[in-house]
Structures are given as structure tokens and as C-alpha cells.
Short mmCIF file of C-alpha atoms in Angstrom, two decimals:
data_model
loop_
_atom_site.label_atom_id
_atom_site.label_comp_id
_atom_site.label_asym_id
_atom_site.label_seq_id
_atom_site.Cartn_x
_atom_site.Cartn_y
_atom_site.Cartn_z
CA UNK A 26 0.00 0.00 0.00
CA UNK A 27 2.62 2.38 0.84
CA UNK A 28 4.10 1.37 -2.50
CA UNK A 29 1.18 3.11 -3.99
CA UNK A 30 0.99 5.66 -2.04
CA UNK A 31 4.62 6.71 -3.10
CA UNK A 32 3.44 6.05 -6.89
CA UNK A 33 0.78 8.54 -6.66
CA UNK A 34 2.67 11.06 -4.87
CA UNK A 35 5.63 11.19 -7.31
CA UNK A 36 2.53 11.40 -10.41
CA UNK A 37 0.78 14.65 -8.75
CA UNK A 38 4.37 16.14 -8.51
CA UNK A 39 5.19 15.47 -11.95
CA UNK A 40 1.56 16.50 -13.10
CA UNK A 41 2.39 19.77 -10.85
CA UNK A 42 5.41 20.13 -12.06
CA UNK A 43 3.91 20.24 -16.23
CA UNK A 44 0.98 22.06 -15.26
CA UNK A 45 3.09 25.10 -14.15
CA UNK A 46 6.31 25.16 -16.39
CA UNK A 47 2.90 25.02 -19.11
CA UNK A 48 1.28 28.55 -17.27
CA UNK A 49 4.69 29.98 -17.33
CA UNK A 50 5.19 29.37 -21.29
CA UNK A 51 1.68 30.84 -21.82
CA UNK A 52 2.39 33.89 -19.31
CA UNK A 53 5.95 34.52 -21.13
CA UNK A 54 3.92 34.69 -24.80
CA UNK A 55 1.08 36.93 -23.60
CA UNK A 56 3.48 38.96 -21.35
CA UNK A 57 5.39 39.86 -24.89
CA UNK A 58 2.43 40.27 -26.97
CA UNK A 59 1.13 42.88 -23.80
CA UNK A 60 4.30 44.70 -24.42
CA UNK A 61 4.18 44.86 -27.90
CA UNK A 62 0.81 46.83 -27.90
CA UNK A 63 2.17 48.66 -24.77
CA UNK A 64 4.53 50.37 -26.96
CA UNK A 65 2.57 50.82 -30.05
CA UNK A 66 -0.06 52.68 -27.75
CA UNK A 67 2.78 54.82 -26.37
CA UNK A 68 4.04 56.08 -29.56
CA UNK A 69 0.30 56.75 -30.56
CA UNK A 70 0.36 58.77 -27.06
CA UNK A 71 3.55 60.74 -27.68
CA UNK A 72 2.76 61.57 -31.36
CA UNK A 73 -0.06 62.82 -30.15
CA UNK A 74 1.58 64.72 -27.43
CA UNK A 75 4.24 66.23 -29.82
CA UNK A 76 1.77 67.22 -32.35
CA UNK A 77 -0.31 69.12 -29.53
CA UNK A 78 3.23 70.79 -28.27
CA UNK A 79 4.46 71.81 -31.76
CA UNK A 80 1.03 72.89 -33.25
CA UNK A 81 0.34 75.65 -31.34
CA UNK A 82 4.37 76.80 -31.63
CA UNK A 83 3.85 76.71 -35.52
CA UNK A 84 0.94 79.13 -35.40
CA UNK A 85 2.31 81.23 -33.39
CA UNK A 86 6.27 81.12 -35.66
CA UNK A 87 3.27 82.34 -38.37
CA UNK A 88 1.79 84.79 -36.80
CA UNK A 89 4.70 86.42 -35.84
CA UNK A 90 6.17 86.29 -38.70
CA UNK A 91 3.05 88.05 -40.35
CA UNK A 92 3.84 90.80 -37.51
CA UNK A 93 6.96 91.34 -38.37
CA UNK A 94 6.37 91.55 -42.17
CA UNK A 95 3.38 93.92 -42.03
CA UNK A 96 5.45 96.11 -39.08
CA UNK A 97 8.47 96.36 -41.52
CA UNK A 98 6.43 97.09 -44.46
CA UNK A 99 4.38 99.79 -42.71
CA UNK A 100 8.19 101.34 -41.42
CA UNK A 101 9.24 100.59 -45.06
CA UNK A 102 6.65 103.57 -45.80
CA UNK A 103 7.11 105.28 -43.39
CA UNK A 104 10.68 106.22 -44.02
CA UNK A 105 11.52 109.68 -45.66
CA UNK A 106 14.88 109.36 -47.38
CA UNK A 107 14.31 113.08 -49.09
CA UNK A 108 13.32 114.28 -51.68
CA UNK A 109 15.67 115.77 -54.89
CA UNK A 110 14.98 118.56 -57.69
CA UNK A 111 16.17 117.84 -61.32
CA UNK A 112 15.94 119.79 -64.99
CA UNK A 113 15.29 117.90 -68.23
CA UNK A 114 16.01 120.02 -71.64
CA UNK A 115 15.49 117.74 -74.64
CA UNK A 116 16.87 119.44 -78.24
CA UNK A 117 15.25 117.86 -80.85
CA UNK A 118 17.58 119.40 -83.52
CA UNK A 119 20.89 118.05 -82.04
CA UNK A 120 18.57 114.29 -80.17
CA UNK A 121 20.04 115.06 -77.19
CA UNK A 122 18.54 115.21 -73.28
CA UNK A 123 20.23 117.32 -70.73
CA UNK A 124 19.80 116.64 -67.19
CA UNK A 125 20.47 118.82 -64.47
CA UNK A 126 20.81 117.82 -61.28
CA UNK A 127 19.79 121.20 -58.97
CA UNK A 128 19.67 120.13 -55.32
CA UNK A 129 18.14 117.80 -52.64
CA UNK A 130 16.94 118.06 -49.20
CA UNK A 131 15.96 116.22 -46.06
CA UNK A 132 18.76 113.75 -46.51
CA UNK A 133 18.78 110.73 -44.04
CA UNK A 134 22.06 110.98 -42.01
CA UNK A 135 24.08 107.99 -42.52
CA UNK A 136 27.67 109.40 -40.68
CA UNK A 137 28.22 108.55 -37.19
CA UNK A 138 28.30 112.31 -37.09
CA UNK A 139 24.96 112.87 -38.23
CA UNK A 140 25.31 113.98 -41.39
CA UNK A 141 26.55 112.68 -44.89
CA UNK A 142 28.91 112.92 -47.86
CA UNK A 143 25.78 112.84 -50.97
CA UNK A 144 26.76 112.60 -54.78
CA UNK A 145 24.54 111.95 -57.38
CA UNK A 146 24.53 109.24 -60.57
CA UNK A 147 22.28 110.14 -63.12
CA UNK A 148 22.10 107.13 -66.56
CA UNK A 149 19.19 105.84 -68.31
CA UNK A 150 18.16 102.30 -68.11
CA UNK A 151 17.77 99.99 -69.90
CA UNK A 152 20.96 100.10 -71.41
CA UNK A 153 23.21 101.99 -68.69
CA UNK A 154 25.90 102.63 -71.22
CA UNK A 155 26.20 106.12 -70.09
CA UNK A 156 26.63 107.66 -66.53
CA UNK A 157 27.57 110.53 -64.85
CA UNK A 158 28.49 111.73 -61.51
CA UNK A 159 28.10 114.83 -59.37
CA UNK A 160 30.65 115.96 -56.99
CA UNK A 161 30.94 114.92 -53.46
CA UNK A 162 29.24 117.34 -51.57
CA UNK A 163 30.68 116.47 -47.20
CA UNK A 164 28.75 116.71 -44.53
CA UNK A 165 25.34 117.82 -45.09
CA UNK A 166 21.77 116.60 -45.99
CA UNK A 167 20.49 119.15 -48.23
CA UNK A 168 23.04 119.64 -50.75
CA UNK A 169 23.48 122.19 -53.53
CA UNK A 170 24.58 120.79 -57.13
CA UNK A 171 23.65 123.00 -59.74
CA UNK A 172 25.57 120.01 -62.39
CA UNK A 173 24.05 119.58 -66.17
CA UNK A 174 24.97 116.05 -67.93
CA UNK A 175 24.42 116.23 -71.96
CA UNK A 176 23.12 112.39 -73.21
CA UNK A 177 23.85 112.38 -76.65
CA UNK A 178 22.45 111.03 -79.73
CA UNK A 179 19.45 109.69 -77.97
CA UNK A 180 16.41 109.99 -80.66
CA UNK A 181 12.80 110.77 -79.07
CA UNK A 182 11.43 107.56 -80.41
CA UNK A 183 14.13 105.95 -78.78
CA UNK A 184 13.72 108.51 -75.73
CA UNK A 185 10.22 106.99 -75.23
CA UNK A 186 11.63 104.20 -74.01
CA UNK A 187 13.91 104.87 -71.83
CA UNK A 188 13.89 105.42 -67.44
CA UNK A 189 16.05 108.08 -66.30
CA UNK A 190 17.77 107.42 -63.00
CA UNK A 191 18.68 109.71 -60.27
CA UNK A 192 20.93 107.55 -57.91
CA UNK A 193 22.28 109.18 -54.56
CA UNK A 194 24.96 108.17 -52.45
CA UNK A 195 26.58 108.51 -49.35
CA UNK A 196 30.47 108.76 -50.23
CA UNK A 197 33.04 106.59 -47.99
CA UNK A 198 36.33 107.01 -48.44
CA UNK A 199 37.13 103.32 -46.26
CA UNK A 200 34.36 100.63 -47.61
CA UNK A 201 31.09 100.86 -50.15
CA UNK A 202 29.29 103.53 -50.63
CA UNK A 203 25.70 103.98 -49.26
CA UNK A 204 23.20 103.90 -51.66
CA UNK A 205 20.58 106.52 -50.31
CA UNK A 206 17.64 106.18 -52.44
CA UNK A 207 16.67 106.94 -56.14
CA UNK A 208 14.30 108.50 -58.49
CA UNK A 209 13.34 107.04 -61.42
CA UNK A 210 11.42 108.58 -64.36
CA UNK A 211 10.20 107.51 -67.09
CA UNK A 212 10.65 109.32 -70.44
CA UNK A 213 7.52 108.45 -71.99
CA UNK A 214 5.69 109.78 -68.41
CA UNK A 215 6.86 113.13 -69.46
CA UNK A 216 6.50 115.95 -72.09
CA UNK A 217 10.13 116.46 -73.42
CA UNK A 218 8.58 119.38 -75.44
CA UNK A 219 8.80 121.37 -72.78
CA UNK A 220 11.01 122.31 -69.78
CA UNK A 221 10.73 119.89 -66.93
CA UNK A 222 11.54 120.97 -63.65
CA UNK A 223 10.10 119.63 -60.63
CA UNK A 224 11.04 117.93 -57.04
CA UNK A 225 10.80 113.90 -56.43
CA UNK A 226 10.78 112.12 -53.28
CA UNK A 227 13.67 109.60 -53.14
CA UNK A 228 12.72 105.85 -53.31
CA UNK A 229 14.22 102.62 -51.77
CA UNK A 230 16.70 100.91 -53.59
CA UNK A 231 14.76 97.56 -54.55
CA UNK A 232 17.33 94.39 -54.17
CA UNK A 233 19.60 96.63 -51.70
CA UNK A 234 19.00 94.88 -48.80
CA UNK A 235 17.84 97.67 -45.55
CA UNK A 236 13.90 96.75 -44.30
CA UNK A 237 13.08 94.42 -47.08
CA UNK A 238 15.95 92.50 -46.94
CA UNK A 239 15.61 91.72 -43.01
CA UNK A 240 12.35 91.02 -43.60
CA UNK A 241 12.94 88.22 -46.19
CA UNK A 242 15.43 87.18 -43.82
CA UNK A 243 13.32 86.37 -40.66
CA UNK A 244 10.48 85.11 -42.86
CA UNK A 245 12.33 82.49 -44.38
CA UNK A 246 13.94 81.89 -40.35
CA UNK A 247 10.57 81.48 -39.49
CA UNK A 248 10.06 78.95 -42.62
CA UNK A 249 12.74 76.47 -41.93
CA UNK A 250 12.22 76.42 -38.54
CA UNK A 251 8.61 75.08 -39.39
CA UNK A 252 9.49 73.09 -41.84
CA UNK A 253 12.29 71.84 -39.62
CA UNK A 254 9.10 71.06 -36.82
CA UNK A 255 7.16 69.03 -39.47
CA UNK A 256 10.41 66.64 -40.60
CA UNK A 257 11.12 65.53 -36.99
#
């Protein structure tokens, strides 16, 4: 009896013994499929996360970037660089335009001293073949010329399609000069059959860099860094 006893004792142990090295298996497999989804679920979660962090940092990059442009734009216009008083005498006899550059005022002051060192180029686009210069006039804003420049051999068909320029500059003796501003007119805007004398306010220099070429600058800063937001 004891025989059997011992018999069934050593069975339930080995039965035992299956039964739980079985559970484990079945716990180790569903313990990795758990963490599987575990970590699928906590991407999903910190996608989600980012996407709620960077959103509202994008829409704000835009907005102030929108500030900025419409601020610099508005200062743009707001900017008085002067203003500069010409002559145009056109001889039809001889097809030749003179220009004569009389005097400007209100100069911006672009010295550390407060004033500036102005000159004048005057050509006509589109060709530029021809340019003059005015002397350097130091240290003041509303300079005095009083300089007539002869274009030759231009005929008033040909006339009508050219754009006088009036280019200032501040002189510097040590690096570039400083454009100012220009006036631009165009030929076929005026009657060259009469004398033209009048005053101009000066323009900014397109493709010169100053206001409009900071702005460009911080709106595409504020581009790639969006752009940069939306690759990572």
C-alpha cells in the first residue's frame, strides 16, 4: 500500500510540475504580446503629445512672422529718405537730353556724425551705357549741385523708351558707398517738349537689402524652422 501511495505522490508532482512550467510558457507569450501593444499605444500617445506641443508653436512662428512683415512694411513707408529737384532740356535738332541735377533736401544721415557725404549718378536704363556723376558734396543733408549732364544722340522715339535714373549716395572714403535712395522717371511719363523741372521724393533701392531685406530674412527663419518642426 505504501508502494502506492509513493506512486501517486511522485505522479501529482510530476503532473504539478507540467501544469506550471505550461502557465509559465503561456504567461511569457502573452506577457510579450502585452508589451508589444504597450509600446505601439505609447508612440500613438507621444505623437499625439508632440503634435499638440508643436502645433500651437507653428501658429504662433506664423503669426509672428506676419507681424513682423506687415510692421516692416508699414516702417518701409514710413521712411523719408528726401526728396531731390532735377531739370530735363530735350533738343530735338541736335537728339540730345540734358539733365540737371539742382539740389536735394531732407537727406537721411548715414555718418556717425549725423550727417553725410551725398553725390549723385544720373544714366538711363535699360541700357546703362552712359553715366555721370556729381561731386561729393561732405557733410550735409540738403546739398546744392547746380551740375548739367548732356546724353547724346538719344532719338525721341528711342527717348520713349527709356527710365532716367537719379541715384544718390553717401560717399566713404574706407568701404562701399551707401546707396541713399533713387528717383526714377520715365521718359515716356513726361513731355520732353517742354522744360521739366520739378522735385521727387527719393525711393528705396529695390534688391539693396535695408527693411526688405531683413524682412525676407526672418520670414524664411521662421520657414525652416517650421518646416524643420514638421520633418522631426
Amino acid at each position: 500500500f505504501d508502494f502506492f501511495v509513493g506512486v501517486g505522490v511522485v505522479i501529482l508532482l510530476i503532473c504539478f510540475c507540467c501544469i506550471r512550467r505550461c502557465f509559465r510558457k503561456r504567461r511569457a507569450k502573452d506577457g510579450k504580446k502585452g508589451k508589444g501593444i504597450v509600446d505601439l499605444k505609447s508612440v500613438q500617445l507621444l505623437g499625439s503629445a508632440y503634435k499638440e506641443k508643436v502645433q500651437p508653436d507653428m501658429e504662433e512662428l506664423t503669426e509672428n512672422a506676419e507681424d513682423i512683415a506687415e510692421e516692416g512694411e508699414s516702417k518701409q513707408s514710413e521712411v523719408k529718405l528726401g526728396k531731390l529737384q532735377y531739370k530735363l532740356e530735350y533738343d530735338f535738332n541736335s537728339n540730345s537730353l540734358s539733365v540737371t541735377v539742382i539740389q536735394a533736401e531732407d537727406l537721411p544721415a548715414l555718418d556717425m556724425g549725423g550727417t553725410s557725404d551725398p553725390y549723385v549718378k544720373v544714366y538711363l536704363l535699360p541700357d546703362k551705357k552712359k553715366k555721370f556723376e556729381t561731386k561729393v558734396h561732405r557733410k550735409t543733408l540738403n546739398p546744392v549741385f547746380n551740375e548739367t549732364f548732356t546724353f547724346k544722340g538719344v532719338p525721341y522715339a528711342d527717348a520713349m523708351n527709356k527710365t532716367l535714373v537719379f541715384a544718390i549716395f553717401d560717399f566713404d572714403r574706407f568701404s562701399k558707398h551707401d546707396q541713399i535712395g533713387e528717383v526714377k522717371v520715365p521718359l515716356c511719363q513726361v513731355d520732353l517738349a517742354q522744360t521739366i523741372e520739378e522735385w521727387k521724393e527719393l525711393q528705396s533701392v529695390e534688391g539693396e537689402g535695408g527693411q526688405v531685406g531683413l524682412i525676407e530674412f526672418i520670414l524664411n527663419y521662421f520657414d525652416f524652422i517650421i518646416c524643420s518642426q514638421y520633418t522631426i
